[in-house]
PDB file of C-alpha atoms and ligand atoms in Angstrom:
ATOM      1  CA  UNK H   1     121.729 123.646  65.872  1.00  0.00           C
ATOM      2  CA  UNK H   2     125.206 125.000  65.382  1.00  0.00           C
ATOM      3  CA  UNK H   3     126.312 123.319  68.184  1.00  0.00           C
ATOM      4  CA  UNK H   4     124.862 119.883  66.942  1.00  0.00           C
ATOM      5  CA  UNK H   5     126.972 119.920  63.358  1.00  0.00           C
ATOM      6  CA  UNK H   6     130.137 120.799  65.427  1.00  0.00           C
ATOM      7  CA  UNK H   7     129.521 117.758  67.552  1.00  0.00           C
ATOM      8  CA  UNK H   8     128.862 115.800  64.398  1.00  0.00           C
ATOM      9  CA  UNK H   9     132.130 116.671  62.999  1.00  0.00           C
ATOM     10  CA  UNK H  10     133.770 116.050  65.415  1.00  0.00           C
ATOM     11  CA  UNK H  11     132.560 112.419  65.809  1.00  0.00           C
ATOM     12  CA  UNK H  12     133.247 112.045  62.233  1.00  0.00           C
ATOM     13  CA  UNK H  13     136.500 113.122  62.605  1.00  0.00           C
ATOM     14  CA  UNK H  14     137.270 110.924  65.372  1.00  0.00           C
ATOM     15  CA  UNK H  15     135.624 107.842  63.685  1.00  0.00           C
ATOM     16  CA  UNK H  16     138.103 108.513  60.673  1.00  0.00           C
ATOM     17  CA  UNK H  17     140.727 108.749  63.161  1.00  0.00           C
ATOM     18  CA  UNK H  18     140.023 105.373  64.497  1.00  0.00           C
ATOM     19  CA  UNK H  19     139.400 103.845  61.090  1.00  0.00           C
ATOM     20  CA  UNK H  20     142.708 105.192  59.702  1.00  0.00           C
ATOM     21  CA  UNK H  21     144.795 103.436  63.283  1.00  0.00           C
ATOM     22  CA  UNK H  22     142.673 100.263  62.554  1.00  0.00           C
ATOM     23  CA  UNK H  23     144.173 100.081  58.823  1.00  0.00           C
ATOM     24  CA  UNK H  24     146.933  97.211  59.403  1.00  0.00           C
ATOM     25  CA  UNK H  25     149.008  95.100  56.523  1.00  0.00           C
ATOM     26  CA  UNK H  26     148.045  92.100  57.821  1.00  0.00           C
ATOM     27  CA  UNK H  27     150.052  88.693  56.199  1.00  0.00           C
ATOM     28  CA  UNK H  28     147.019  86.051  57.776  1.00  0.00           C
ATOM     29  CA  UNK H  29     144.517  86.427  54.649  1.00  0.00           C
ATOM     30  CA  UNK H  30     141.464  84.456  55.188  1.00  0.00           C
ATOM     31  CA  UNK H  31     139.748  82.785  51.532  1.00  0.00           C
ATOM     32  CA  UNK H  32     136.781  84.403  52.794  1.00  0.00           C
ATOM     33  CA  UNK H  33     135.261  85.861  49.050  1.00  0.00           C
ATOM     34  CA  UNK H  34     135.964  89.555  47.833  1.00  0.00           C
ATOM     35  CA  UNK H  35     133.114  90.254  45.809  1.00  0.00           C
ATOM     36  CA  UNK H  36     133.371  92.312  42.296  1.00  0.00           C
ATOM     37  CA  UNK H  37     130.954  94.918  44.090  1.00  0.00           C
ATOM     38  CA  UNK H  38     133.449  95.195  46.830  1.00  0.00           C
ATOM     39  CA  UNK H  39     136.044  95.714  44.320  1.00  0.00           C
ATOM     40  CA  UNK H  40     134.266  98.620  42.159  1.00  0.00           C
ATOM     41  CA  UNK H  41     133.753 100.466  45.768  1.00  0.00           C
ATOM     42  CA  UNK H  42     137.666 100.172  46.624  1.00  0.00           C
ATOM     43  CA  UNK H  43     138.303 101.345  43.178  1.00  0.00           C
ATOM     44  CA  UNK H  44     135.831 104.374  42.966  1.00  0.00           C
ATOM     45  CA  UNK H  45     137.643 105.330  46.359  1.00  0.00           C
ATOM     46  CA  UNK H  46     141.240 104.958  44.209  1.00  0.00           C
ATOM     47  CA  UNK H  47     139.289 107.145  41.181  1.00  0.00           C
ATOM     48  CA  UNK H  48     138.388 110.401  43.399  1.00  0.00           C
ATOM     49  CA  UNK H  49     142.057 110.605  44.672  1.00  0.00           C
ATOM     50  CA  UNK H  50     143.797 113.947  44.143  1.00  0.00           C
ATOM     51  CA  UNK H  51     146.683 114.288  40.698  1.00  0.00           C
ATOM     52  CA  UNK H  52     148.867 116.454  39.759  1.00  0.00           C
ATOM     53  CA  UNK H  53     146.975 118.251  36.759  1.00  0.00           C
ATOM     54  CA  UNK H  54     144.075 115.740  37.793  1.00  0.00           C
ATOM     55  CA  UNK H  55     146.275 113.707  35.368  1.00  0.00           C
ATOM     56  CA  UNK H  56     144.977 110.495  37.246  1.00  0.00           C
ATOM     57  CA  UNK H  57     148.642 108.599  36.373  1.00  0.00           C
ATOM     58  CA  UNK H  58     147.491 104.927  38.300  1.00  0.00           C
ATOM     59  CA  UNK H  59     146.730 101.815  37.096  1.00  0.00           C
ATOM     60  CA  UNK H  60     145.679  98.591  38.338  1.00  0.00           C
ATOM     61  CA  UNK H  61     146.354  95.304  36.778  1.00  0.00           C
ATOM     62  CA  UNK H  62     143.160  92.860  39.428  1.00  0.00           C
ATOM     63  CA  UNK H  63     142.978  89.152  39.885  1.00  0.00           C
ATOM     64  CA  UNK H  64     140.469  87.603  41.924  1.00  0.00           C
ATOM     65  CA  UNK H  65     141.310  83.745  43.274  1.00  0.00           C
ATOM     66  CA  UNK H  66     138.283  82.730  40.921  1.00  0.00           C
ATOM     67  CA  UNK H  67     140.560  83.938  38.316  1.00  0.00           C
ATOM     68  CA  UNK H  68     142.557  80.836  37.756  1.00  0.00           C
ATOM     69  CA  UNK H  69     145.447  81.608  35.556  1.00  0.00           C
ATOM     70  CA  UNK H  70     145.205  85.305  35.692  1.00  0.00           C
ATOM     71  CA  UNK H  71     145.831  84.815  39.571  1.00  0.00           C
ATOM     72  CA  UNK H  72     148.600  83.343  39.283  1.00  0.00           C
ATOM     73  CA  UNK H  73     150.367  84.845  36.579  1.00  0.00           C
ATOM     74  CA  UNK H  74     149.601  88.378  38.872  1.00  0.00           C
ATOM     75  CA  UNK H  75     151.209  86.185  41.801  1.00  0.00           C
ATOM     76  CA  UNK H  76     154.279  85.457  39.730  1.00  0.00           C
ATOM     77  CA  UNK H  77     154.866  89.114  39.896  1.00  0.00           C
ATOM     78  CA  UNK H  78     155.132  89.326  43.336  1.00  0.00           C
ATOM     79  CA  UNK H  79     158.780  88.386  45.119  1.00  0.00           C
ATOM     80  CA  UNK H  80     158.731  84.752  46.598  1.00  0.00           C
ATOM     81  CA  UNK H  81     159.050  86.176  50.218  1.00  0.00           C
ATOM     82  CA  UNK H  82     156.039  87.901  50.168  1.00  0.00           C
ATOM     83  CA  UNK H  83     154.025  85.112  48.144  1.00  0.00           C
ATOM     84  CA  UNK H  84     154.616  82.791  50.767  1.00  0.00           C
ATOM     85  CA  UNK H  85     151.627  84.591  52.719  1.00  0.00           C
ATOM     86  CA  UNK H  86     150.099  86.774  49.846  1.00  0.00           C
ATOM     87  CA  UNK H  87     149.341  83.729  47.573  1.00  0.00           C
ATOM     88  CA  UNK H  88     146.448  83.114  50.242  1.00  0.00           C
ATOM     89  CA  UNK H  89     144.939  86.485  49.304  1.00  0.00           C
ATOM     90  CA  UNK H  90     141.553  86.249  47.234  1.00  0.00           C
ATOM     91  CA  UNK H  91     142.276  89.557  45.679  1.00  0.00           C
ATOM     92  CA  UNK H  92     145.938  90.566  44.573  1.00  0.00           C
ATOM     93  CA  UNK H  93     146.820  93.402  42.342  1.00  0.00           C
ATOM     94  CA  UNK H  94     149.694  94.986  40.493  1.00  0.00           C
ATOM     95  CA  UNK H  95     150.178  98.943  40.455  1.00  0.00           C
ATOM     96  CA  UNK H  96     151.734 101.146  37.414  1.00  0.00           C
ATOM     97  CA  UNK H  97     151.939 104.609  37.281  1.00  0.00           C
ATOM     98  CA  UNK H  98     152.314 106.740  33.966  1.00  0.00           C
ATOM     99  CA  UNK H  99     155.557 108.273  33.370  1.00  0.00           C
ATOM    100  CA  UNK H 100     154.442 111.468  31.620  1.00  0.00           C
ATOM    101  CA  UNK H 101     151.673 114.124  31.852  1.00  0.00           C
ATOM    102  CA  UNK H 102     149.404 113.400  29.097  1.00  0.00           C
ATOM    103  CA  UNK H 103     148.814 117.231  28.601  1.00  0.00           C
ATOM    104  CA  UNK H 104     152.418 117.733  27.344  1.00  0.00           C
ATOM    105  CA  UNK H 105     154.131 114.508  27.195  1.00  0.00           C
ATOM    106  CA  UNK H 106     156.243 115.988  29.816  1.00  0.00           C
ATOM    107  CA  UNK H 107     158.510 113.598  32.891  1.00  0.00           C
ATOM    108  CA  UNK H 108     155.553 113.332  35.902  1.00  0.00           C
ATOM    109  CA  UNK H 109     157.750 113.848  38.521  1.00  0.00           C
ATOM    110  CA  UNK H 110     154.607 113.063  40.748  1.00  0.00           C
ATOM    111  CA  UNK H 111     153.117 110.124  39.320  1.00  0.00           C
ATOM    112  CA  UNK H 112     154.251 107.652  42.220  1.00  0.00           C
ATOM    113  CA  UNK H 113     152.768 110.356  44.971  1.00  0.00           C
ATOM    114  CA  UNK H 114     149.186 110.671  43.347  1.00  0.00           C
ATOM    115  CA  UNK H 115     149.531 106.284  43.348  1.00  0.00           C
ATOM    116  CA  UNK H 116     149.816 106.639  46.358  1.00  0.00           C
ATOM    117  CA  UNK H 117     147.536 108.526  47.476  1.00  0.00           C
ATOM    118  CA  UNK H 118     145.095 106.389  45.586  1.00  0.00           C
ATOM    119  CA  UNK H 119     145.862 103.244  47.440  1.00  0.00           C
ATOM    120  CA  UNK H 120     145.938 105.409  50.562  1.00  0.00           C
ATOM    121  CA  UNK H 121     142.378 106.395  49.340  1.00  0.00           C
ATOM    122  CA  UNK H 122     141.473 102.527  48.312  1.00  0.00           C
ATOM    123  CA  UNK H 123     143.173 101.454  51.607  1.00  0.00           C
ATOM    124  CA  UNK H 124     140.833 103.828  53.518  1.00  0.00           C
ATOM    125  CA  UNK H 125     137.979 102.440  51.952  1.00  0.00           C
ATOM    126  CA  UNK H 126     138.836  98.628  52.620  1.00  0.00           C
ATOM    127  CA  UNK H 127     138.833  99.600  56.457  1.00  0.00           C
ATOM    128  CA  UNK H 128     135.758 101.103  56.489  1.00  0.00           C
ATOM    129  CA  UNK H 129     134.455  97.749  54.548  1.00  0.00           C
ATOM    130  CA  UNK H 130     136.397  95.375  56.977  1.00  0.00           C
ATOM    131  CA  UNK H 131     138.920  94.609  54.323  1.00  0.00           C
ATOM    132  CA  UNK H 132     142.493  94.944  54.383  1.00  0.00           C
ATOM    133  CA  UNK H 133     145.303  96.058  51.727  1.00  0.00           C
ATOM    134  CA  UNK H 134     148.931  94.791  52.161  1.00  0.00           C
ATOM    135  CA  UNK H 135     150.778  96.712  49.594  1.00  0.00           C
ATOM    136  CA  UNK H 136     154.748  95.406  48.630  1.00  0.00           C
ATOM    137  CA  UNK H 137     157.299  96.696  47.053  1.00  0.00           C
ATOM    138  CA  UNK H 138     158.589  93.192  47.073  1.00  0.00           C
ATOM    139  CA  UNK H 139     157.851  92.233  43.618  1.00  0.00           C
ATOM    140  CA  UNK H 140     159.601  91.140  40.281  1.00  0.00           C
ATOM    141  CA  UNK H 141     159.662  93.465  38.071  1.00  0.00           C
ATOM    142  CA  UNK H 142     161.459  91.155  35.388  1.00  0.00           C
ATOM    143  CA  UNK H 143     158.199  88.549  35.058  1.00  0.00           C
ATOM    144  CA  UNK H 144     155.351  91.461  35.200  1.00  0.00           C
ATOM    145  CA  UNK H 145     156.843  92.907  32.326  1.00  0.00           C
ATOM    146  CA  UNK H 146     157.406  89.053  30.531  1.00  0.00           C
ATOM    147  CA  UNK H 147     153.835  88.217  31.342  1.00  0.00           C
ATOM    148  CA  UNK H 148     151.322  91.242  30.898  1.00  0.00           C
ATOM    149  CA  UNK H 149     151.806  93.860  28.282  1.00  0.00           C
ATOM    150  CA  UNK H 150     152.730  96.923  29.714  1.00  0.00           C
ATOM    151  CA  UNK H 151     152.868 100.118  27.705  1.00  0.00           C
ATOM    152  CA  UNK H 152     156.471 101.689  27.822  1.00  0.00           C
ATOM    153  CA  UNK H 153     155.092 104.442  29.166  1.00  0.00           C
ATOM    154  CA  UNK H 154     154.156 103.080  32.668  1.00  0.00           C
ATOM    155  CA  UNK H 155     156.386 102.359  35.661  1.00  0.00           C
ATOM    156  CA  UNK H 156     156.167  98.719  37.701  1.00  0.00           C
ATOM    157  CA  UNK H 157     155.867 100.315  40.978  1.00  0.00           C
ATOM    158  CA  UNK H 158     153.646  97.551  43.968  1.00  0.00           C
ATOM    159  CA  UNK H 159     152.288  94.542  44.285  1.00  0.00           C
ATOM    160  CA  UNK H 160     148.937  94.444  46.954  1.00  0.00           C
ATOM    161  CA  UNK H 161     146.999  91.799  48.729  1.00  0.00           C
ATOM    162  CA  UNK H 162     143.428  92.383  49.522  1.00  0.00           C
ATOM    163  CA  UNK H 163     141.383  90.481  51.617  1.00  0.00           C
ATOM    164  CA  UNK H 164     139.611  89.965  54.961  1.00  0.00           C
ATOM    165  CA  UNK H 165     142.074  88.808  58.090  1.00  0.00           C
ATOM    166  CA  UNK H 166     142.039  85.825  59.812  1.00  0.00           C
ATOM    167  CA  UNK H 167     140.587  85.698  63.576  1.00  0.00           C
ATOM    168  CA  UNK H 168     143.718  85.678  65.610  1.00  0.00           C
ATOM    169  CA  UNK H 169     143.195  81.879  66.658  1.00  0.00           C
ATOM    170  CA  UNK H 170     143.038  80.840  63.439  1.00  0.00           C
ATOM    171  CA  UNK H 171     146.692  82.565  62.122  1.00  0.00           C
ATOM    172  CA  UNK H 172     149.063  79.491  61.383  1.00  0.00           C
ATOM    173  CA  UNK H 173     152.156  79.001  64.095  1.00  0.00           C
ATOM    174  CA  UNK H 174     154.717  80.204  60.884  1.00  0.00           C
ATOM    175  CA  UNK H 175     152.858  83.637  60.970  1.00  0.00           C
ATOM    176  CA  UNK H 176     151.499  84.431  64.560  1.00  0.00           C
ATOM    177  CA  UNK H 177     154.609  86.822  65.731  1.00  0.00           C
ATOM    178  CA  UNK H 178     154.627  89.086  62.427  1.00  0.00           C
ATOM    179  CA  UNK H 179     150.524  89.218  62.485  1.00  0.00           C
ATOM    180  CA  UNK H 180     150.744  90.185  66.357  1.00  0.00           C
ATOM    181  CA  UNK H 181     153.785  92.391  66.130  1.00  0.00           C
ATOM    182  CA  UNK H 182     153.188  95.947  67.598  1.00  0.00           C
ATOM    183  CA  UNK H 183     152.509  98.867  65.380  1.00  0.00           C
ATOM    184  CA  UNK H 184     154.939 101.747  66.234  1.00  0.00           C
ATOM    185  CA  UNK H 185     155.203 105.148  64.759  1.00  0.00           C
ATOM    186  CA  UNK H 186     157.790 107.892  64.950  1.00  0.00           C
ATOM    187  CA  UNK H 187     156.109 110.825  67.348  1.00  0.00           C
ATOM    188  CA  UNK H 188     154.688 113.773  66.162  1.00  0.00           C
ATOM    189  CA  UNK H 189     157.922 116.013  66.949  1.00  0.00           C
ATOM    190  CA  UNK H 190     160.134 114.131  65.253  1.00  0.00           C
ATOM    191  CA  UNK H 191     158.130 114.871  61.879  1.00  0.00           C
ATOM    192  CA  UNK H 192     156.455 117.865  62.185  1.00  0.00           C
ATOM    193  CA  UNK H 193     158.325 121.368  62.612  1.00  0.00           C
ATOM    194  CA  UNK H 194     158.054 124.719  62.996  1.00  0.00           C
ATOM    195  CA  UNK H 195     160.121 127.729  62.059  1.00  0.00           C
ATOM    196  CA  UNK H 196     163.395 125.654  62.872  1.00  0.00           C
ATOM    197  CA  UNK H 197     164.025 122.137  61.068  1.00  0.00           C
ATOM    198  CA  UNK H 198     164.061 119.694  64.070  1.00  0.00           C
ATOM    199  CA  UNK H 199     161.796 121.804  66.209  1.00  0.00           C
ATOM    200  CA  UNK H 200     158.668 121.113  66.662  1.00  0.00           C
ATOM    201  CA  UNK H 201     155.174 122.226  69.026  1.00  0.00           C
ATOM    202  CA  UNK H 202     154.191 119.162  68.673  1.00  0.00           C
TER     203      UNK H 202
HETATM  204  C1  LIG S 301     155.201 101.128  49.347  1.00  0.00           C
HETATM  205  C2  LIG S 301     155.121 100.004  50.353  1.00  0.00           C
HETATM  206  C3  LIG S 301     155.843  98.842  50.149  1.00  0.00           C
HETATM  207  C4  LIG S 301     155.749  97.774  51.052  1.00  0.00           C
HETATM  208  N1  LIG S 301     156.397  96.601  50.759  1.00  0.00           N
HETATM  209  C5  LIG S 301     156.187  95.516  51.550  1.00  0.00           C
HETATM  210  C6  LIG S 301     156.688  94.237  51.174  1.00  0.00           C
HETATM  211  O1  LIG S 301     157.306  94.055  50.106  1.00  0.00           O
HETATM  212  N2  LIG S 301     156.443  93.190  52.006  1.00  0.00           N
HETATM  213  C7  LIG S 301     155.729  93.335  53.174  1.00  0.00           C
HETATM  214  O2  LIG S 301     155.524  92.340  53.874  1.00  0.00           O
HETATM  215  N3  LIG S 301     155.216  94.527  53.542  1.00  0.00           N
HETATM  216  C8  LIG S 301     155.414  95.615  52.752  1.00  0.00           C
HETATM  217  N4  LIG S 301     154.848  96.836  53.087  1.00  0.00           N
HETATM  218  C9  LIG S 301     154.053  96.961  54.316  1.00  0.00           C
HETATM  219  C10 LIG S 301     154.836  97.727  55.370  1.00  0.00           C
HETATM  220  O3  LIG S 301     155.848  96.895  55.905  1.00  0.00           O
HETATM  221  C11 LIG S 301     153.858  98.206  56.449  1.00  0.00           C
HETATM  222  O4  LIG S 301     152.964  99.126  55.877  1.00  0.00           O
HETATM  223  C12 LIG S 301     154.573  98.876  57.621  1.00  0.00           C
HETATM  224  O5  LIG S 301     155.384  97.944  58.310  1.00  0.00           O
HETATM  225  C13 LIG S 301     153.598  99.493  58.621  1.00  0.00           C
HETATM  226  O6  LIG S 301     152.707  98.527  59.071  1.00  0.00           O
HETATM  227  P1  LIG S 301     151.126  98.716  58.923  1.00  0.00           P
HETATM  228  O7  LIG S 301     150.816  98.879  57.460  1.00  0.00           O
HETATM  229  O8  LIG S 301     150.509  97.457  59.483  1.00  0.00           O
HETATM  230  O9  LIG S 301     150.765  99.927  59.698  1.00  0.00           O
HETATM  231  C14 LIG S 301     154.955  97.907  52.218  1.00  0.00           C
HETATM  232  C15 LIG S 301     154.223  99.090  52.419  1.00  0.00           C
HETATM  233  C16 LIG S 301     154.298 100.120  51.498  1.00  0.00           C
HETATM  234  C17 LIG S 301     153.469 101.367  51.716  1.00  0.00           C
END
């Protein structure tokens, strides 16, 4: 019986593995719907992200395609190299993060981090859906702040496409090199160490 929840967790933890390598920013977005249930689940997965203090500092300005002029005042605050492929997104969103603790009214030195770690949790989720996230730091901070009413108290920090990805044969000429482009990462050793910087076991 042991024996059997070992060999559970350890598929778990290899199916987690694999979903976390298939994540991908892809820039091919197909129109295919993201539905508002879809959207809640991502979300919830954003909500039950660790915070410093649990202060929960993220928030999410949402636009769905459907959305008209909302859509495209969202897309205005994204940089006009990334809307060239982003504006074909059903979903796109706009991230803040809250500059002080609420508990104290204190700088949050960590307010970007837990962010983060939301859309890492949100982008987690949208693999495990078949969704993607394409987050960007490419955006304009300048019209976000003309065109929604942000609280002084909140930094501009990403722009992020959500959507399904196109089937490889159907990814227009203009973006078929960046969509197929191999995904490298630095090794192990070169960012893990041990009791000397630089060294590593790994
Ligand atoms: C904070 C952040 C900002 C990013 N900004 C942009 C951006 O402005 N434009 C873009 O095309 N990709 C952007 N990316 C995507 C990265 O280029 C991408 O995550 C990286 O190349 C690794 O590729 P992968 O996500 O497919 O593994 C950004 C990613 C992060 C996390």
């Amino acid at each position: 019986m042991e024996n059997q929840t070992t060999d559970t967790s350890q598929d778990l933890g290899q199916l987690q593995l694999d979903l976390i390598k298939k994540r991908k920013s892809p820039v091919a977005f197909s129109d295919k719907e993201v539905t508002k249930d879809q959207l809640e689940q991502l979300f919830e997965a954003a909500r039950w992200a660790a915070s410093c203090f649990n202060e929960q500092p993220w928030r999410f300005v949402v636009a769905t395609r459907d959305q008209g002029d909302h859509y495209k005042k969202v897309l205005n605050g994204i940089h006009p190299h990334n809307q060239t492929w982003a504006q074909n997104a059903p979903v796109l969103m706009l991230t803040f993060a809250k500059k002080t603790f609420d508990k104290n009214g204190k700088p949050n030195m960590h307010s970007w981090h837990d962010l983060g770690l939301a859309v890492g949790n949100m982008s987690a989720q949208a693999t495990a859906m078949g969704l993607y996230v394409h987050q960007m730091a490419g955006i304009v901070r300048e019209n976000i702040l003309n065109d929604f009413d942000i609280p002084d108290d909140y930094d501009v920090v990403s722009g992020i496409a959500i959507g399904y990805k196109l089937d490889i044969e159907d990814v227009p000429e203009d973006l078929i090199a960046r969509e197929t482009k191999e995904r490298t990462r630095k090794p192990l050793n070169e960012i893990v160490f041990d009791n000397e910087w630089s060294e590593s076991s790994f």
